[in-house]
Structures are given as structure tokens and as C-alpha cells.
Coordinates of C-alpha atoms in Angstrom, one line a residue:
M1 CA 117.7 191.8 142.0
F2 CA 119.6 194.8 143.4
K3 CA 117.1 195.3 146.2
K4 CA 117.5 191.7 147.3
L5 CA 121.3 192.0 147.1
H6 CA 121.1 195.3 149.0
R7 CA 119.2 193.6 151.8
Q8 CA 121.6 190.7 151.9
M9 CA 124.7 192.9 151.9
T10 CA 123.2 195.1 154.6
I11 CA 122.5 192.0 156.8
F12 CA 125.9 190.5 156.2
S13 CA 127.7 193.8 156.8
A14 CA 125.7 194.6 159.9
L15 CA 126.3 191.1 161.3
I16 CA 130.0 191.2 160.8
T17 CA 130.6 194.7 162.2
S18 CA 128.1 194.2 165.0
G19 CA 129.7 190.8 165.9
I20 CA 133.1 192.4 166.1
L21 CA 131.8 195.3 168.1
I22 CA 130.0 193.0 170.5
L23 CA 133.1 190.9 171.1
M24 CA 135.2 194.0 171.7
A25 CA 132.5 195.4 174.0
I26 CA 132.3 192.1 176.0
A27 CA 136.1 191.9 176.3
S28 CA 136.3 195.5 177.4
L29 CA 133.5 195.0 179.9
V30 CA 135.2 191.9 181.3
I31 CA 138.5 193.7 181.7
F32 CA 136.7 196.6 183.3
E33 CA 134.8 194.4 185.8
R34 CA 138.0 192.5 186.7
G35 CA 139.8 195.8 187.4
L36 CA 136.9 197.0 189.4
T37 CA 136.7 193.8 191.5
R38 CA 140.5 193.8 191.9
N39 CA 140.6 197.4 193.1
S40 CA 137.7 196.7 195.5
Y41 CA 139.5 193.7 197.0
E42 CA 142.8 195.6 197.3
R43 CA 140.9 198.4 199.1
F44 CA 139.4 195.9 201.4
L45 CA 142.8 194.5 202.2
N46 CA 144.1 197.9 203.1
N47 CA 141.1 198.6 205.3
G48 CA 141.4 195.3 207.0
N49 CA 145.1 195.8 207.7
S50 CA 144.3 199.3 209.1
C51 CA 141.7 197.8 211.5
V52 CA 144.0 195.0 212.7
A53 CA 146.8 197.5 213.2
Y54 CA 144.6 199.7 215.2
L55 CA 143.4 196.9 217.4
E56 CA 147.0 195.8 218.0
N57 CA 148.1 199.2 219.2
Q58 CA 145.1 200.3 221.2
T59 CA 144.5 199.2 224.8
V60 CA 141.1 200.8 225.0
L61 CA 138.5 200.4 222.2
S62 CA 136.4 203.4 221.3
H63 CA 132.7 202.9 220.3
K64 CA 133.2 206.0 218.1
W65 CA 136.0 204.4 216.2
I66 CA 133.9 201.2 215.5
L67 CA 131.1 203.3 214.1
E68 CA 133.5 205.4 212.0
A69 CA 135.2 202.3 210.7
K70 CA 131.9 200.8 209.6
Q71 CA 130.8 204.0 207.8
E72 CA 134.2 204.8 206.2
Y73 CA 135.1 201.3 205.1
K74 CA 131.5 200.2 204.4
V75 CA 132.1 197.0 206.5
E76 CA 130.5 195.1 209.2
L77 CA 132.7 194.0 212.1
R78 CA 132.4 191.9 215.3
I79 CA 135.0 192.0 218.0
L80 CA 135.2 189.3 220.7
N81 CA 137.2 189.7 223.9
N82 CA 138.2 186.1 225.0
G83 CA 135.1 184.8 223.2
K84 CA 132.7 187.4 224.6
R85 CA 131.1 190.2 222.7
L86 CA 131.9 193.8 223.8
F87 CA 129.3 195.6 225.9
F88 CA 128.7 198.5 223.5
D89 CA 128.4 196.0 220.6
K90 CA 125.5 194.4 222.4
L91 CA 123.9 197.8 223.0
N92 CA 124.2 198.7 219.4
E93 CA 122.7 195.4 218.3
E94 CA 119.7 195.9 220.7
S95 CA 119.1 199.4 219.4
S96 CA 119.3 198.3 215.8
S97 CA 116.9 195.4 216.4
N98 CA 114.2 197.9 217.6
A99 CA 114.5 200.1 214.4
S100 CA 112.1 199.4 211.6
G101 CA 113.5 197.8 208.4
E102 CA 116.7 196.6 210.2
N103 CA 115.6 193.1 211.0
G104 CA 116.2 191.8 207.5
R105 CA 119.6 193.5 207.2
K106 CA 120.6 192.3 210.7
S107 CA 119.7 188.7 209.7
S108 CA 121.8 189.1 206.5
V109 CA 124.8 190.5 208.5
E110 CA 124.5 187.7 211.1
N111 CA 124.5 185.1 208.4
M112 CA 127.6 186.6 206.7
M113 CA 129.4 186.8 210.1
A114 CA 128.5 183.2 210.8
E115 CA 129.6 182.1 207.4
A116 CA 132.9 184.0 207.6
A117 CA 133.6 182.4 211.0
R118 CA 132.9 179.0 209.6
I119 CA 135.1 179.4 206.5
S120 CA 137.9 180.9 208.7
R121 CA 137.7 177.9 211.0
E122 CA 137.2 175.0 208.5
E123 CA 139.1 176.2 205.5
Q124 CA 141.6 178.8 206.7
G125 CA 142.5 177.2 210.0
L126 CA 141.8 180.2 212.2
D127 CA 139.1 179.8 214.9
V128 CA 137.7 183.3 215.9
E129 CA 136.1 181.8 219.0
Y130 CA 139.5 180.7 220.4
T131 CA 139.9 181.7 224.1
G132 CA 143.4 180.6 224.8
S133 CA 146.6 182.7 224.6
I134 CA 148.8 183.5 221.6
S135 CA 152.0 185.3 221.3
L136 CA 151.7 186.8 217.8
P137 CA 148.7 188.1 215.9
K138 CA 147.1 185.9 213.3
E139 CA 145.0 187.1 210.4
V140 CA 143.5 185.6 207.2
Y141 CA 141.7 187.2 204.2
F142 CA 139.4 185.5 201.8
E143 CA 136.5 186.2 199.5
T144 CA 133.2 184.5 198.7
A145 CA 130.5 185.2 196.1
D146 CA 128.7 187.5 198.6
F147 CA 131.4 189.2 200.7
Y148 CA 135.0 189.8 201.4
A149 CA 136.1 188.7 204.9
C150 CA 139.0 189.2 207.3
T151 CA 139.4 187.3 210.5
A152 CA 142.1 187.9 213.1
L153 CA 143.3 186.8 216.5
I154 CA 145.2 189.6 218.4
P155 CA 147.0 188.9 221.7
K156 CA 145.8 191.3 224.5
G157 CA 147.5 190.7 227.9
S158 CA 146.7 187.2 229.0
G159 CA 143.8 186.9 226.6
V160 CA 143.0 187.2 222.9
L161 CA 140.9 189.7 220.9
S162 CA 139.0 188.2 218.0
L163 CA 138.0 190.2 214.9
V164 CA 135.5 189.3 212.1
L165 CA 135.4 191.9 209.4
V166 CA 133.0 191.5 206.5
Y167 CA 132.6 193.7 203.4
P168 CA 129.2 192.9 201.6
L169 CA 129.4 192.8 197.8
D170 CA 125.9 194.2 197.3
G171 CA 127.2 197.6 196.3
L172 CA 129.9 196.2 194.0
K173 CA 127.3 193.9 192.3
G174 CA 124.9 196.8 191.9
Q175 CA 127.6 198.9 190.3
I176 CA 128.6 196.1 187.9
F177 CA 124.9 195.5 187.1
H178 CA 124.3 199.2 186.3
Q179 CA 127.5 199.2 184.3
R180 CA 126.3 196.3 182.2
I181 CA 122.9 197.9 181.6
L182 CA 124.7 201.1 180.5
W183 CA 127.1 199.2 178.2
G184 CA 124.2 197.1 176.8
G185 CA 122.2 200.2 176.0
L186 CA 125.1 201.9 174.3
L187 CA 125.9 198.7 172.4
L188 CA 122.3 198.4 171.2
I189 CA 122.4 202.0 170.0
A190 CA 125.8 201.3 168.3
V191 CA 124.4 198.2 166.6
L192 CA 121.4 200.1 165.3
A193 CA 123.7 202.8 164.0
L194 CA 125.7 200.1 162.3
V195 CA 122.6 198.7 160.6
V196 CA 121.6 202.2 159.4
F197 CA 125.2 202.8 158.2
S198 CA 125.4 199.4 156.5
W199 CA 122.1 200.1 154.7
F200 CA 123.3 203.5 153.3
F201 CA 126.9 202.3 152.7
T202 CA 125.9 199.1 150.8
G203 CA 123.4 201.2 148.9
K204 CA 126.1 203.6 147.8
M205 CA 128.3 200.7 146.8
L206 CA 125.6 199.1 144.7
R207 CA 124.4 202.3 143.1
P208 CA 127.2 202.4 140.5
L209 CA 126.6 198.7 139.7
E210 CA 122.9 199.3 139.3
E211 CA 123.6 202.3 137.1
N212 CA 126.0 200.2 135.0
R213 CA 123.4 197.5 134.7
K214 CA 120.9 200.0 133.4
R215 CA 123.4 201.5 131.0
Q216 CA 124.3 198.0 129.8
T217 CA 120.6 197.2 129.2
Q218 CA 120.1 200.5 127.4
F219 CA 123.3 199.9 125.4
I220 CA 122.1 196.5 124.2
A221 CA 118.7 197.9 123.4
S222 CA 120.3 200.8 121.4
V223 CA 122.6 198.4 119.5
S224 CA 119.7 196.1 118.7
H225 CA 117.7 199.1 117.4
E226 CA 120.6 200.4 115.3
L227 CA 121.4 197.0 113.8
R228 CA 117.8 196.1 113.2
S229 CA 117.2 199.0 110.8
P230 CA 120.0 198.2 108.3
L231 CA 119.3 194.5 108.5
A232 CA 115.7 195.1 107.7
V233 CA 116.8 197.2 104.7
I234 CA 119.2 194.6 103.5
L235 CA 116.6 191.8 103.7
S236 CA 114.0 193.9 102.0
S237 CA 116.5 194.7 99.2
V238 CA 117.3 191.0 98.8
Q239 CA 113.6 190.2 98.4
A240 CA 113.2 193.0 95.9
I241 CA 116.1 191.7 93.8
E242 CA 114.4 188.3 93.7
A243 CA 111.1 189.8 92.7
D244 CA 112.6 192.3 90.2
P245 CA 116.1 191.4 88.9
G246 CA 116.1 194.4 86.7
E247 CA 116.6 196.7 89.7
C248 CA 119.5 194.7 90.9
R249 CA 122.1 197.5 90.7
R250 CA 120.1 199.9 92.7
F251 CA 119.3 197.4 95.4
L252 CA 122.9 196.2 95.6
S253 CA 124.0 199.8 96.2
T254 CA 121.5 200.0 99.0
I255 CA 122.8 196.7 100.5
K256 CA 126.4 198.0 100.3
S257 CA 125.5 201.3 101.9
E258 CA 123.7 199.6 104.8
G259 CA 126.5 197.0 105.2
T260 CA 129.0 199.9 105.4
R261 CA 126.9 201.5 108.0
M262 CA 126.7 198.3 110.1
S263 CA 130.5 197.9 109.7
R264 CA 131.0 201.4 111.0
L265 CA 128.7 200.8 114.0
I266 CA 130.5 197.6 114.8
G267 CA 133.9 199.3 114.6
D268 CA 132.8 202.0 117.0
M269 CA 131.4 199.4 119.4
L270 CA 134.7 197.5 119.3
A271 CA 136.6 200.7 119.9
L272 CA 134.5 201.4 123.0
A273 CA 134.9 197.7 124.1
N274 CA 138.7 198.1 123.9
A275 CA 138.5 201.3 125.9
D276 CA 136.4 199.5 128.6
N277 CA 138.9 196.6 128.7
K278 CA 141.8 199.0 129.0
S279 CA 143.3 197.4 125.9
W280 CA 143.0 200.4 123.7
S281 CA 146.6 201.7 123.4
I282 CA 148.0 204.9 121.8
M283 CA 151.3 205.6 120.3
K284 CA 152.7 208.9 121.5
S285 CA 155.3 210.8 119.5
P286 CA 156.1 214.5 119.0
C287 CA 153.3 216.1 117.0
E288 CA 153.0 219.6 115.5
L289 CA 149.4 220.5 116.4
D290 CA 149.3 223.5 114.0
T291 CA 150.1 221.2 111.1
L292 CA 147.6 218.7 112.4
L293 CA 144.8 221.3 112.4
L294 CA 145.7 222.5 108.9
E295 CA 145.5 218.9 107.6
T296 CA 142.1 218.5 109.3
Y297 CA 140.9 221.7 107.7
E298 CA 141.9 220.6 104.3
K299 CA 140.1 217.3 104.8
Y300 CA 136.8 218.7 106.1
E301 CA 136.5 222.1 104.5
P302 CA 135.1 220.8 101.2
L303 CA 132.5 218.8 103.0
L304 CA 131.4 221.7 105.1
R305 CA 131.3 224.0 102.1
E306 CA 129.0 221.7 100.3
K307 CA 126.6 222.0 103.3
G308 CA 126.8 225.8 103.2
I309 CA 129.0 226.0 106.4
S310 CA 132.1 228.2 106.4
M311 CA 135.2 227.0 108.3
N312 CA 138.4 228.7 109.2
V313 CA 141.5 227.9 111.3
E314 CA 143.0 230.1 114.0
L315 CA 146.6 229.5 114.8
P316 CA 148.9 231.5 117.2
D317 CA 151.5 233.9 115.8
E318 CA 154.3 232.1 117.6
S319 CA 155.2 228.5 116.7
L320 CA 153.9 225.8 119.0
S321 CA 155.9 223.4 121.1
P322 CA 155.7 219.8 119.9
C323 CA 153.0 217.9 121.7
R324 CA 153.6 214.3 122.7
C325 CA 150.4 212.6 121.5
D326 CA 149.0 210.0 119.1
G327 CA 148.5 212.3 116.1
G328 CA 146.2 209.9 114.3
R329 CA 143.9 209.6 117.4
I330 CA 143.8 213.4 117.9
S331 CA 142.9 213.8 114.3
Q332 CA 140.1 211.3 114.8
V333 CA 138.8 213.4 117.7
L334 CA 138.9 216.6 115.6
G335 CA 137.1 214.7 112.8
I336 CA 134.3 213.6 115.3
L337 CA 133.9 217.1 116.5
L338 CA 133.7 218.6 113.0
D339 CA 131.4 215.9 111.8
N340 CA 129.2 216.6 114.8
G341 CA 129.2 220.3 113.9
A342 CA 128.4 219.5 110.3
S343 CA 125.3 217.6 111.4
Y344 CA 123.9 220.2 113.7
V345 CA 125.0 223.6 112.4
P346 CA 122.5 224.8 109.8
A347 CA 123.4 226.1 106.4
G348 CA 125.0 229.5 106.6
G349 CA 126.7 228.7 109.9
K350 CA 130.3 229.0 110.9
I351 CA 132.9 226.7 112.5
R352 CA 136.2 227.8 113.8
L353 CA 139.0 225.4 114.6
G354 CA 141.9 226.6 116.7
V355 CA 144.7 225.8 119.1
E356 CA 146.4 227.7 121.9
E357 CA 149.5 226.9 124.0
K358 CA 149.2 227.4 127.8
E359 CA 151.8 227.0 130.5
K360 CA 150.9 223.4 131.3
Y361 CA 148.6 222.3 128.4
F362 CA 147.5 222.8 124.9
R363 CA 144.0 224.0 124.3
I364 CA 142.2 222.9 121.1
Y365 CA 138.8 224.2 120.4
V366 CA 136.0 223.6 117.8
E367 CA 133.6 226.5 117.9
D368 CA 130.3 226.9 116.0
N369 CA 127.3 229.2 116.0
G370 CA 124.7 226.4 115.9
P371 CA 121.7 225.8 118.1
G372 CA 123.9 225.1 121.2
I373 CA 123.6 222.5 123.9
S374 CA 121.6 223.0 127.1
D375 CA 123.4 222.8 130.5
E376 CA 121.6 219.6 131.5
N377 CA 122.8 217.9 128.2
K378 CA 126.5 219.0 128.3
E379 CA 127.5 215.8 130.2
A380 CA 124.9 213.6 128.6
V381 CA 126.1 214.0 125.1
F382 CA 129.2 212.0 126.0
Q383 CA 127.1 209.0 126.8
R384 CA 126.7 206.1 124.4
F385 CA 123.9 206.3 121.8
Y386 CA 122.9 209.7 123.1
R387 CA 121.5 212.2 120.6
A388 CA 120.7 215.8 121.7
D389 CA 117.8 215.7 119.3
S390 CA 116.0 212.4 119.5
S391 CA 113.8 213.3 116.6
R392 CA 116.6 213.3 114.2
K393 CA 116.8 210.4 111.8
D394 CA 120.4 210.9 110.6
K395 CA 121.6 207.4 109.7
Q396 CA 125.2 208.5 109.7
H397 CA 125.4 209.0 113.4
F398 CA 124.8 206.5 116.1
G399 CA 125.5 208.7 119.2
L400 CA 128.9 207.0 119.8
G401 CA 131.3 209.6 118.3
L402 CA 131.6 212.0 121.3
C403 CA 131.9 209.0 123.6
I404 CA 134.8 207.7 121.5
A405 CA 136.4 211.2 121.4
K406 CA 136.2 211.4 125.2
E407 CA 137.9 208.0 125.6
I408 CA 140.7 209.0 123.3
V409 CA 141.3 212.3 125.2
T410 CA 141.2 210.4 128.5
L411 CA 143.9 208.0 127.2
H412 CA 146.1 211.1 126.7
H413 CA 145.4 212.1 130.3
G414 CA 143.6 215.2 129.0
S415 CA 140.0 216.5 129.2
I416 CA 137.2 217.5 126.9
R417 CA 134.3 219.7 127.9
I418 CA 131.6 221.8 126.3
E419 CA 131.4 225.6 126.6
D420 CA 128.8 228.1 125.3
T421 CA 129.9 230.2 122.3
K422 CA 129.5 233.9 122.8
G423 CA 126.5 234.9 120.8
G424 CA 125.1 231.4 120.7
G425 CA 126.4 228.0 119.7
T426 CA 128.7 225.3 121.1
T427 CA 132.4 225.2 121.7
F428 CA 134.2 221.8 122.3
V429 CA 137.4 222.4 124.3
V430 CA 140.1 219.7 124.3
R431 CA 143.0 220.0 126.8
L432 CA 146.2 218.0 126.2
P433 CA 149.0 218.0 128.8
K434 CA 152.4 219.3 127.7

């Protein structure tokens, strides 16, 4: 299920982000191309004005100037004197027609010149073949899909000088084309990068959900296992009572014991459910931690003594500041830690219960000299239904106690961790903020 959801989220995320990226890239490219085209046309206008101004002010036209204008402005131009082409223009055309590879270009230029003259005459109202006389210069600028054009009539003595100036757009189109290819390649790389990013990002998002699903499945399996055993014992006891009423008292005691065990398991599960739903509240009030530890000692010392485990309390010489906490819940945490120690510390072992006051927190510790907990299990022991020794068959423990203790400490904005006891063993350290 999660693999399919991973693919779907990757596709959805990649499509959305790639779509936004493509739209932004297209918009940017359009703006760039418009700016490039506008700058190119403005540059042509300036060059056209320069050519017209030069022709107005010069009485003698230089062949060198015409060649330099073509090369510098990247234009093609034709000048007519009273409708007749200039002599050196004819010579230049004849020499160009004899050069290899120039016939196609010459034909293209001639077509653009003819088209520019036609548009100037029919659409702009300026006939470049006019041979009469004018008093003021006339010029028009226009653009087509293939070129920019400038046509002008300039008075010269009793005649008129005609100009057709054409700027082919092949270079501009080539620049735009290569720009689109470049942007397309970069966009493709970006889309592929987004797909890869989406794959890893959605995978990282789904990983906690998948782990929670596995933990939920494991939790249900563990609960089923823990409930199945006492139920089997209860049903067997009921059948035994029916078969042998004389043993009723013994079997009723077994049923009561297993029912109590089930009730305790269900209570622990409800406590964790409240913690998961954030509905598990605590009632904070000033609490004397040294008094709390002494009360806990008095409650658990007889039980530990029966199992052959010695216990002592270590309190600081100076009095402790009151700690704002839920005393009942902290007592529950200490009970869980001592109960855990009673289960794993062998006979003849020792448990120390103590408290210290630091600058910003209180440090409560439960230290034993039992078998200890390996580094890889120090975090795992706080998981639900986890037992450090899976071979143990202790019916009094379901593997929920340490998880509940951690939830209680977390509600107090504190922390609980495991440290190694010097010389061997385990030390549970609880920190409560001051």
C-alpha cells in the first residue's frame, strides 16, 4: 500500500512542482524574448536614423561608408539617385554575383528589398521609386516576420535620394532558437531533479507513517497475545469447575488472578491511548521530592527484601527546593522503575534510589547492579510490549511500564534516559525542570 502511495505522491508532487516551474520558465522566456526583440528593433531605429542623417548631410557618398554601414549595422541597403542605382552599387552587385555561395543570399536580399519597397509604397504611402522633387525628407519604419525595414526620400538639389534599409531577422531568430534550446535543456534537467527530489521527499514523509503502521500492527499482535493467554486460562478454569466442582475455590482464585492481570493490561493500554490522544492530564503542585522518595522506599523496600535485593535511599545534605510536578504520577514512575529492577536484578543485588538538585533541573536516579542493558536496547526498552529478555515468561509485566513512565516524564517536560552503572548494571535517570 505504501509503495503505491509513494508512487502516487511522487507523481502528484512532480507534476505540480514541474507545472509551476514550466509556467514560470515559459513566462520568463517570453519576457526575455520580447525584451530581446524590442532592444533589437530600437537598435535598428537608431541605426536607421544615423544612416538617414548621414545621407542628408553629405553631398558625396563614399563607397567605404556604405560597406562600413553594412558591416557595423548588419543591414542591407540600396540607394537610388532619382530612381537610378549608384554606380559602385552596381559594381558591388556584379562582383558579388560572381562569388560562389552568394547567389542564394543575393536572391534573398533582393526579395527582401522588393518586399520592403512594396510595403512602403502600398501600406506606408512612401514610394522609394519617386523621381520628382520634395522639400523635406520623408522616412518610415516598419517590421515584418523576416526583417526590419526603413525607407526614406531625401531631397538632393533638384532631385531626390531614395533609401531602402533592411535588417534581416535570421540572426535574431537563431539567437532566440538557441536560447529556447538552452532553456528547454535546463528545464528538462530541473524537472528530472524535481522528480528525484519528490521521490526522496515523499518517501521521507511516508516513512514515519509506515513505521507507525508497523508499530500499530505489532501493538495489536502483542495485545492479542497478552489477552489470549489469560482468557485461555479463564476458560480452562471454567471448564475444570464444571468437571470437578470440588476444586471450585482453587480455580476461582486462578480466574480472579488472570482477570486482575487483564484489568491491569487494559488500564495500561488506556493510559497510553490517553497519552497518544493528548488527553492525559497532570495536576502540578509543589512537591517535596525527598519526602516522595522516602515514601516510595517504605512502600517497595519490603517487596525487594523478600526477593533478596537490598535497597537504600540517597538524599542530599541540604534541603531540596519544592518541585512543581504531579506527585502521584512521579511516584508511579518510581514504582515502575523499582518494579523493573525487582524483575531483573538477581537475588543479592542492590538498588539505590536518589535525588539531586541542579541549577535548572532535579535529577532522580534508580541505580542497580543487575545484568545491565546493551547500548542498542537502551532506546528500544521504552517501546510498547518490548522486553529486554524475550525468553522471560513473567506474567506480571507486559512491556508497557517503561513506555508509560516515559509518557509521564514527557508530560512534565522532562526526560528519562538509561546510563550504565559503574561496575555493571543499569541506572535510570529522570530529569524534571525546576
